[in-house]
XYZ file of C-alpha atoms in Angstrom:
574
model
C 90.030 6.117 -28.023
C 91.181 5.321 -31.548
C 91.047 1.567 -30.872
C 87.377 1.595 -29.804
C 85.135 -0.927 -31.499
C 82.128 1.417 -31.365
C 81.137 4.970 -30.683
C 78.451 3.812 -28.251
C 77.718 0.506 -26.540
C 74.156 0.189 -25.194
C 73.435 -2.464 -22.584
C 69.797 -3.524 -22.746
C 67.318 -3.615 -25.627
C 64.083 -2.517 -23.968
C 62.233 0.774 -24.330
C 65.155 3.071 -23.497
C 67.935 1.081 -25.139
C 66.077 0.573 -28.417
C 65.054 4.222 -28.703
C 68.586 5.460 -28.048
C 70.072 2.896 -30.447
C 67.719 3.959 -33.224
C 68.268 7.683 -32.622
C 72.084 7.484 -32.566
C 72.401 4.944 -35.391
C 70.365 7.218 -37.663
C 72.897 9.992 -36.884
C 75.683 7.837 -38.296
C 77.277 6.710 -35.030
C 78.539 3.148 -34.703
C 76.334 1.380 -32.178
C 76.347 -1.995 -30.446
C 73.353 -3.201 -28.438
C 74.182 -5.927 -25.912
C 71.275 -8.043 -24.672
C 71.546 -10.894 -22.165
C 68.448 -12.626 -23.519
C 67.743 -14.210 -26.852
C 65.452 -13.060 -29.612
C 62.116 -14.416 -30.733
C 62.323 -16.300 -34.022
C 61.412 -14.229 -37.050
C 58.759 -16.530 -38.386
C 55.435 -15.707 -39.943
C 53.266 -17.309 -37.295
C 55.324 -16.478 -34.193
C 52.455 -14.556 -32.572
C 50.167 -17.535 -33.003
C 52.684 -19.894 -31.389
C 53.224 -17.441 -28.520
C 49.469 -17.158 -28.049
C 49.155 -20.926 -27.844
C 52.000 -21.096 -25.325
C 50.227 -18.456 -23.219
C 46.887 -20.284 -23.385
C 48.447 -23.572 -22.267
C 50.683 -22.195 -19.514
C 50.203 -21.800 -15.762
C 53.319 -19.636 -15.573
C 53.246 -16.021 -14.334
C 51.344 -13.922 -16.841
C 54.225 -11.785 -18.118
C 56.440 -14.831 -18.613
C 53.896 -17.350 -19.934
C 54.253 -16.968 -23.735
C 58.021 -16.495 -23.639
C 59.355 -19.019 -21.128
C 61.073 -21.323 -23.611
C 62.870 -18.315 -25.126
C 64.325 -17.111 -21.800
C 67.917 -17.755 -20.669
C 68.330 -21.361 -19.543
C 68.608 -20.576 -15.827
C 65.257 -18.747 -15.918
C 63.145 -21.412 -17.646
C 62.253 -23.271 -14.466
C 58.617 -22.913 -13.422
C 58.020 -19.501 -11.832
C 61.749 -18.783 -11.742
C 62.777 -15.144 -11.329
C 66.188 -13.614 -12.068
C 66.547 -12.261 -8.524
C 66.302 -13.320 -4.882
C 63.550 -11.537 -2.963
C 63.773 -11.036 0.790
C 60.050 -10.340 1.118
C 58.394 -8.943 4.199
C 54.946 -10.487 3.864
C 53.464 -8.208 6.538
C 54.511 -4.935 4.921
C 54.469 -5.680 1.229
C 55.937 -8.219 -1.172
C 58.247 -7.719 -4.104
C 57.058 -10.047 -6.845
C 57.720 -8.001 -9.960
C 58.328 -9.851 -13.214
C 60.561 -8.839 -16.084
C 61.834 -10.488 -19.244
C 65.454 -10.946 -20.254
C 64.790 -11.096 -23.977
C 65.565 -8.956 -26.988
C 62.974 -6.198 -26.562
C 62.781 -6.683 -22.807
C 59.575 -6.547 -20.789
C 58.210 -4.159 -23.398
C 57.167 -7.307 -25.273
C 54.541 -7.935 -22.582
C 53.393 -4.537 -21.302
C 49.774 -3.360 -21.266
C 50.382 -0.329 -23.482
C 49.307 2.358 -20.988
C 51.180 5.555 -21.920
C 50.487 8.094 -19.187
C 52.511 11.213 -18.484
C 53.517 12.054 -14.956
C 51.792 15.119 -13.539
C 53.659 18.395 -12.836
C 53.316 17.763 -9.097
C 55.032 14.382 -9.413
C 58.297 16.207 -10.146
C 58.003 18.340 -6.978
C 56.830 15.928 -4.299
C 59.104 17.262 -1.573
C 58.521 20.953 -2.325
C 54.747 20.611 -2.531
C 53.963 17.902 -0.005
C 57.066 17.354 2.112
C 57.314 13.748 0.920
C 59.879 11.897 -1.154
C 62.163 14.024 -3.313
C 62.097 16.601 -6.076
C 63.343 15.751 -9.549
C 66.203 17.855 -10.945
C 64.034 18.548 -13.993
C 60.472 19.836 -14.210
C 57.428 18.690 -16.130
C 57.844 21.698 -18.445
C 61.413 20.647 -19.307
C 60.300 17.131 -20.143
C 57.064 18.082 -21.921
C 58.522 18.403 -25.465
C 60.146 15.011 -25.026
C 56.825 13.544 -23.907
C 55.373 14.756 -27.210
C 58.216 13.152 -29.172
C 57.873 9.909 -27.212
C 54.128 9.791 -27.974
C 54.930 10.261 -31.654
C 57.629 7.578 -31.683
C 55.517 5.014 -29.833
C 52.256 5.893 -31.561
C 50.020 6.831 -28.642
C 46.240 7.075 -28.995
C 44.595 9.555 -26.610
C 42.654 12.772 -26.183
C 44.760 14.598 -23.566
C 42.032 14.706 -20.905
C 43.988 12.499 -18.496
C 46.758 15.124 -18.515
C 44.637 18.251 -18.411
C 42.654 17.071 -15.375
C 45.963 17.149 -13.455
C 47.091 20.523 -14.787
C 49.590 18.976 -17.195
C 49.648 21.392 -20.133
C 50.312 19.849 -23.545
C 52.067 21.516 -26.471
C 50.772 18.965 -28.975
C 47.930 16.511 -29.393
C 48.320 12.746 -29.350
C 49.247 11.243 -32.734
C 46.014 9.238 -32.859
C 42.507 9.621 -31.423
C 41.784 7.536 -28.304
C 40.919 3.868 -28.381
C 37.133 3.718 -28.155
C 35.799 3.252 -24.654
C 34.071 -0.046 -24.041
C 30.442 -0.587 -23.142
C 31.475 -1.193 -19.518
C 33.460 2.091 -19.450
C 30.370 3.993 -20.548
C 28.156 2.002 -18.173
C 30.308 2.987 -15.204
C 30.712 6.593 -16.346
C 26.943 7.079 -16.636
C 26.169 5.643 -13.203
C 28.962 7.427 -11.293
C 28.713 10.911 -12.787
C 27.289 12.379 -9.549
C 29.734 10.498 -7.297
C 32.351 12.553 -5.463
C 35.742 11.478 -4.140
C 38.314 13.858 -2.646
C 35.601 16.526 -2.978
C 35.661 16.204 -6.769
C 33.160 14.689 -9.155
C 34.309 11.391 -10.529
C 35.300 11.363 -14.196
C 35.886 8.259 -16.292
C 38.497 9.281 -18.882
C 40.042 7.490 -21.831
C 43.466 6.082 -21.014
C 46.256 7.053 -23.456
C 47.666 3.866 -24.961
C 50.501 2.972 -27.324
C 48.290 0.914 -29.596
C 46.835 1.888 -32.920
C 43.384 3.377 -33.081
C 44.065 3.978 -36.789
C 45.325 1.406 -39.259
C 48.886 1.819 -40.482
C 50.451 4.241 -37.987
C 54.166 3.352 -37.863
C 53.336 0.272 -39.935
C 51.129 -1.338 -37.298
C 47.559 -2.576 -37.782
C 44.556 -1.140 -35.977
C 43.687 -2.641 -32.578
C 41.178 -5.471 -33.013
C 40.095 -5.572 -29.372
C 41.785 -8.729 -28.123
C 41.894 -9.106 -24.349
C 45.489 -10.308 -23.989
C 47.467 -7.043 -24.244
C 49.438 -8.340 -21.265
C 51.336 -10.384 -22.244
C 50.704 -10.457 -25.986
C 48.967 -8.479 -28.697
C 48.041 -11.159 -31.267
C 48.115 -8.755 -34.237
C 50.920 -6.342 -33.315
C 48.735 -3.253 -32.896
C 50.504 -2.428 -29.631
C 53.962 -0.847 -29.680
C 56.919 -2.861 -28.475
C 60.661 -2.014 -28.468
C 61.372 -4.306 -31.424
C 59.917 -1.529 -33.606
C 62.850 0.777 -32.892
C 65.393 -1.992 -32.487
C 64.728 -3.130 -36.062
C 65.136 0.471 -37.251
C 68.429 0.719 -35.366
C 69.754 -2.459 -37.007
C 68.639 -1.250 -40.452
C 70.599 1.944 -39.777
C 73.755 -0.039 -39.064
C 73.618 -0.913 -35.345
C 74.969 -4.304 -34.294
C 72.771 -6.413 -32.001
C 74.494 -8.991 -29.802
C 71.898 -11.291 -28.261
C 72.781 -13.773 -25.540
C 75.524 -11.363 -24.493
C 75.448 -10.967 -20.724
C 77.608 -8.061 -19.597
C 79.438 -9.218 -16.491
C 81.557 -6.115 -15.921
C 82.261 -2.627 -17.180
C 85.982 -1.898 -17.024
C 87.034 1.489 -15.684
C 90.436 3.147 -15.786
C 91.861 4.889 -12.740
C 90.737 8.205 -14.205
C 87.124 7.014 -14.121
C 86.949 6.554 -17.887
C 84.885 3.460 -18.836
C 86.905 1.610 -21.457
C 85.268 -1.754 -22.122
C 82.407 -4.151 -21.509
C 83.157 -7.757 -20.645
C 80.529 -10.159 -21.934
C 79.881 -13.867 -21.624
C 77.964 -15.864 -24.226
C 75.686 -18.903 -23.630
C 78.520 -21.274 -24.660
C 80.736 -19.851 -21.901
C 83.046 -17.852 -24.147
C 84.077 -14.414 -22.902
C 84.710 -11.324 -24.996
C 85.621 -7.674 -24.573
C 84.053 -4.821 -26.532
C 85.340 -1.250 -26.389
C 83.570 2.041 -27.047
C 83.900 5.782 -26.570
C 80.726 5.919 -24.523
C 78.532 3.454 -22.640
C 74.790 3.524 -21.967
C 73.365 1.188 -19.346
C 69.719 0.695 -20.309
C 68.865 -2.381 -18.266
C 66.029 -2.284 -15.737
C 66.190 -1.041 -12.149
C 67.382 -4.447 -10.890
C 69.884 -5.481 -13.562
C 71.405 -1.973 -13.823
C 72.577 -1.686 -10.195
C 73.613 -5.354 -10.227
C 76.000 -4.659 -13.121
C 77.380 -1.494 -11.533
C 77.912 -3.157 -8.153
C 79.798 -6.116 -9.633
C 81.959 -3.794 -11.809
C 84.543 -2.863 -9.197
C 87.977 -2.306 -10.729
C 89.335 0.869 -9.148
C 85.946 1.506 -7.478
C 85.654 -0.696 -4.388
C 81.941 -0.035 -4.016
C 81.149 -0.484 -7.697
C 80.894 1.956 -10.573
C 79.069 5.285 -10.185
C 78.693 4.571 -6.483
C 80.645 7.345 -4.760
C 77.373 8.393 -3.095
C 76.719 4.837 -1.901
C 73.279 5.034 -3.536
C 73.617 2.521 -6.356
C 70.884 -0.008 -5.637
C 69.116 2.266 -3.147
C 65.600 3.758 -3.283
C 64.046 0.780 -5.065
C 60.402 1.471 -5.893
C 57.504 -0.589 -7.256
C 53.789 0.139 -7.569
C 51.654 -1.743 -5.015
C 48.237 -2.491 -6.471
C 44.743 -2.759 -5.048
C 42.220 -5.047 -6.772
C 38.515 -5.284 -6.024
C 35.786 -7.018 -7.977
C 32.016 -7.201 -8.005
C 29.121 -8.865 -9.752
C 27.124 -6.102 -11.409
C 23.313 -6.142 -11.586
C 23.488 -5.887 -15.394
C 25.627 -7.608 -18.010
C 28.545 -5.453 -19.222
C 29.972 -8.168 -21.481
C 33.311 -8.670 -19.764
C 36.336 -10.510 -21.179
C 36.547 -8.679 -24.462
C 38.387 -5.638 -25.709
C 41.767 -4.334 -24.531
C 42.253 -5.123 -20.860
C 41.777 -1.497 -19.804
C 40.703 1.507 -21.855
C 39.601 4.030 -19.226
C 40.450 5.193 -15.744
C 39.823 7.628 -12.910
C 42.670 10.141 -12.927
C 41.852 13.058 -10.607
C 42.737 10.858 -7.602
C 46.402 11.004 -8.709
C 47.136 14.371 -7.093
C 46.067 16.708 -4.318
C 47.034 18.048 -0.868
C 46.156 14.644 0.598
C 49.612 13.524 -0.582
C 51.041 15.195 2.492
C 49.479 12.361 4.526
C 48.921 9.379 2.208
C 49.874 7.956 -1.133
C 48.039 8.887 -4.310
C 46.744 6.290 -6.751
C 45.115 5.985 -10.133
C 42.272 3.584 -10.791
C 41.806 1.614 -13.976
C 38.464 0.177 -15.069
C 39.119 -3.381 -16.168
C 37.487 -4.841 -19.255
C 38.718 -8.347 -18.520
C 36.300 -9.235 -15.747
C 37.874 -10.810 -12.703
C 40.918 -12.170 -14.525
C 43.357 -9.861 -12.762
C 41.925 -10.772 -9.343
C 41.685 -14.555 -9.597
C 42.441 -15.747 -13.105
C 38.788 -15.895 -14.157
C 37.056 -17.246 -16.116
C 39.013 -20.470 -15.423
C 40.489 -19.511 -12.064
C 43.592 -20.233 -10.024
C 43.825 -23.153 -7.647
C 44.827 -21.164 -4.583
C 43.482 -17.973 -3.090
C 40.272 -16.221 -4.101
C 38.328 -18.512 -6.491
C 34.813 -17.036 -6.439
C 33.157 -16.597 -9.809
C 35.455 -18.965 -11.714
C 34.981 -22.342 -13.382
C 36.922 -23.840 -10.456
C 34.370 -22.272 -8.125
C 31.347 -23.396 -10.125
C 32.533 -26.992 -10.521
C 34.650 -27.756 -7.441
C 32.951 -25.641 -4.765
C 29.362 -25.405 -6.035
C 29.297 -28.838 -7.689
C 27.668 -27.575 -10.903
C 27.672 -29.622 -14.097
C 25.793 -29.724 -17.395
C 22.940 -27.273 -17.876
C 23.319 -25.842 -14.359
C 26.961 -25.011 -15.047
C 26.149 -23.502 -18.434
C 23.359 -21.416 -16.921
C 25.483 -19.871 -14.166
C 28.362 -19.177 -16.563
C 26.005 -17.399 -18.971
C 24.501 -15.407 -16.096
C 27.561 -14.404 -14.076
C 30.497 -14.098 -16.460
C 29.092 -11.136 -18.435
C 28.512 -9.291 -15.114
C 32.098 -9.550 -13.830
C 33.683 -6.161 -13.175
C 36.942 -5.203 -11.468
C 38.812 -2.080 -10.426
C 42.592 -1.885 -10.230
C 44.347 0.931 -8.386
C 48.061 1.629 -8.829
C 49.483 3.189 -5.668
C 52.574 5.395 -5.510
C 55.419 4.413 -3.201
C 57.871 6.790 -1.553
C 61.615 6.384 -2.114
C 63.067 4.607 0.921
C 66.832 4.160 1.209
C 66.314 0.774 2.874
C 64.474 -0.597 -0.166
C 67.385 -1.869 -2.167
C 69.076 -4.105 -4.702
C 72.335 -5.701 -3.583
C 74.496 -8.670 -4.573
C 73.446 -11.954 -3.014
C 76.043 -13.796 -0.953
C 74.373 -17.164 -1.404
C 72.737 -17.282 -4.868
C 74.417 -17.067 -8.258
C 73.113 -16.550 -11.766
C 73.821 -18.525 -14.934
C 77.248 -16.891 -15.306
C 78.317 -17.774 -11.769
C 78.020 -14.164 -10.594
C 75.879 -13.171 -7.599
C 72.180 -12.804 -8.234
C 70.476 -9.545 -7.402
C 68.971 -9.614 -3.914
C 65.883 -7.514 -3.174
C 64.957 -5.926 0.137
C 61.611 -4.175 -0.065
C 58.774 -3.085 2.181
C 56.029 -0.508 2.024
C 55.269 1.928 4.830
C 52.216 3.471 6.413
C 52.069 6.173 3.719
C 51.506 3.550 1.038
C 49.217 1.416 3.189
C 46.989 4.437 3.807
C 46.856 4.933 0.045
C 45.730 1.330 -0.430
C 42.967 1.842 2.137
C 41.866 5.037 0.353
C 41.710 3.118 -2.927
C 39.429 0.607 -1.202
C 37.080 3.440 -0.228
C 36.878 4.562 -3.838
C 36.214 1.015 -5.034
C 33.458 0.591 -2.473
C 31.844 3.895 -3.487
C 31.907 2.952 -7.184
C 30.384 -0.486 -6.579
C 27.674 1.107 -4.428
C 26.859 3.654 -7.143
C 26.575 0.767 -9.626
C 23.922 -0.886 -7.462
C 25.925 -3.966 -6.474
C 24.620 -6.084 -3.606
C 26.943 -6.305 -0.603
C 27.240 -10.076 -1.018
C 28.386 -9.600 -4.616
C 31.294 -7.276 -3.745
C 34.792 -8.583 -3.004
C 36.556 -5.499 -1.740
C 39.501 -6.925 0.182
C 41.036 -9.974 -1.400
C 43.578 -10.396 1.409
C 43.227 -10.752 5.155
C 44.936 -7.388 5.699
C 42.986 -4.721 3.752
C 46.085 -2.497 3.627
C 48.229 -5.190 2.002
C 48.848 -4.964 -1.776
C 46.980 -7.445 -3.949
C 49.737 -7.776 -6.506
C 52.778 -6.175 -8.116
C 52.700 -3.635 -10.912
C 56.055 -4.887 -12.259
C 56.955 -1.200 -12.510
C 60.506 -1.373 -11.147
C 61.946 2.090 -10.448
C 64.761 3.829 -8.601
C 68.202 2.361 -7.675
C 70.333 4.860 -9.711
C 68.425 8.062 -9.022
C 69.040 11.362 -10.798
C 69.859 14.627 -9.054
C 71.988 17.761 -9.244
C 74.167 16.856 -6.249
C 76.624 13.933 -6.595
C 76.411 13.263 -2.858
C 72.713 12.288 -3.032
C 72.283 10.908 -6.553
C 73.939 8.666 -9.125
C 73.312 10.508 -12.415
C 72.657 14.122 -13.326
C 69.684 15.684 -15.093
C 70.939 14.349 -18.454
C 71.302 10.783 -17.119
C 75.094 11.153 -17.178
C 77.005 9.519 -14.321
C 78.434 12.019 -11.854
C 81.529 9.838 -11.507
C 82.181 8.688 -15.085
C 81.897 11.206 -17.917
C 81.404 8.570 -20.611
C 78.767 6.542 -18.741
C 75.034 7.192 -19.068
C 72.276 5.334 -17.234
C 68.732 5.412 -18.629
C 65.411 3.804 -17.824
C 63.227 3.897 -14.739
C 66.206 3.300 -12.454
C 66.919 7.055 -12.584
C 63.454 8.023 -11.229
C 63.771 9.904 -7.899
C 60.069 9.234 -7.162
C 57.589 6.765 -8.560
C 54.416 8.772 -9.279
C 51.145 6.945 -9.970
C 51.713 6.825 -13.716
C 52.889 3.698 -15.466
C 56.570 4.552 -16.055
C 56.955 3.671 -19.732
C 56.249 7.032 -21.372
C 58.556 8.824 -18.916
C 61.275 6.218 -19.595
C 60.984 6.949 -23.310
C 60.892 10.746 -22.911
C 64.025 10.679 -20.742
C 65.751 8.309 -23.195
C 65.066 10.589 -26.157
C 66.323 13.572 -24.143
C 69.481 11.672 -23.165
C 70.057 10.552 -26.774
C 69.972 14.191 -27.886
C 72.535 15.103 -25.212
C 74.760 12.095 -26.041
C 74.735 12.915 -29.740
C 75.914 16.470 -29.131
C 78.417 15.368 -26.468
C 80.103 12.996 -28.915
C 80.079 15.647 -31.646
C 81.789 18.127 -29.315
C 84.374 15.536 -28.292
C 85.182 14.643 -31.901
C 85.413 18.305 -32.935
C 87.768 18.978 -30.036
C 90.145 16.300 -31.364
C 90.250 17.648 -34.927
């Protein structure tokens, strides 16, 4: 090990990779962060240029501001880094992610929810899915640290309503609820669902409600959190990546890792990388952390064969298995009163008690967000999208209704402020057939196989989507919407998802038994002592919570374990 270039090599610069890099670099370890994508230029007006690119693009939302900064083979219109074998009758896999320095964390909404205690015990409590090898109580201190590191604004109510006890308050008070949040809360306070009164609660978010926390400005209420906060009030992984570099970490951008080399003993000795100019290099380290997402992580492990015919860490045959994603249910309505849509953060409140209960024995749970951005998430309003559901958009007013001049202005002024939408995020069970494998027919920019996705949702999830529809319908009814002004099912099949959450989970799941998992409770590979895998790929179940805060809590916990593991190894050699 004396000829190692680094103590730790981290592959991926998103939420998990950046946090671990910062934590270990500050402890004096030599760190290299390898990122396949490039970095955004460090120029004063970069956010303005990204905003303009977003405004002028018809690309997928997550990708729109960043397309020209992506790897060359991903810059084609609506290009994705994987091949999807979609089953259009039982769910589609259309998740987006960014191969850039900072990862998809550059374009996330900022929602920073904890999982509930029950989410860690799905099989024990409800006979569905799997149990995690760790409990909520074990992860709770790390949730607190993650909220501090990211700078989360919240009041804790979204946790307490699910029995999730907190040992500390959020670092900042919640982002103020919008007028529409309060409008809905007032008119639904006597509404029951799942035999419980509906509560509209503030959503914890990693954006500043106070000026200056962690050097970020206060949120100014822009409505483009996905994909871009124009002022930088929202956390992104570049915050910790910069701190890691200032503490001595080396960042290699445009460094695609094509293989991890393993010795016959199982010891991981090196990472092979290829640069955009085609040159290949080898970097060595004492310890390796794979912090790519739940598609790129199994792809790398599967193509790193060496002495392992099935790929690294794959003695169980489960690398790439149990792929999960959050199906989503959208509904929209024209309210009887103006609520002044299309301003403020895209979502600041939600309905949380629907995330857990005995019903999970029969159907999927969901959480429901109140949208502040009108019908944008449903059909691209106010402008609209050329295919699909176009009601209530400029395309509708001009092309379908034939409105121009004063008539057009009048209907825009009347209808746009009354747009309101609900978005439900539905949990999905781990299914061994939902998988990431290596394509036999498509290659990436390095000439290696692309990741190939096989994904479908089952009746459990479809029943959850239908239940979300019932909640949406009840809310719109309580708000006094006319039947003709409600668009409850945007697709022909009411149990079909309306869109992806781009919350990619599973594929290297954690567990105590090597025969049915890939990593242990500390995110350490069962098969390779000096290999750790972090990020949402280790999730045994998907929950209804956006995965980011759990990713960060697990990463901080793993960094603590890695730090002490290296210290013990060095002391043993003295």
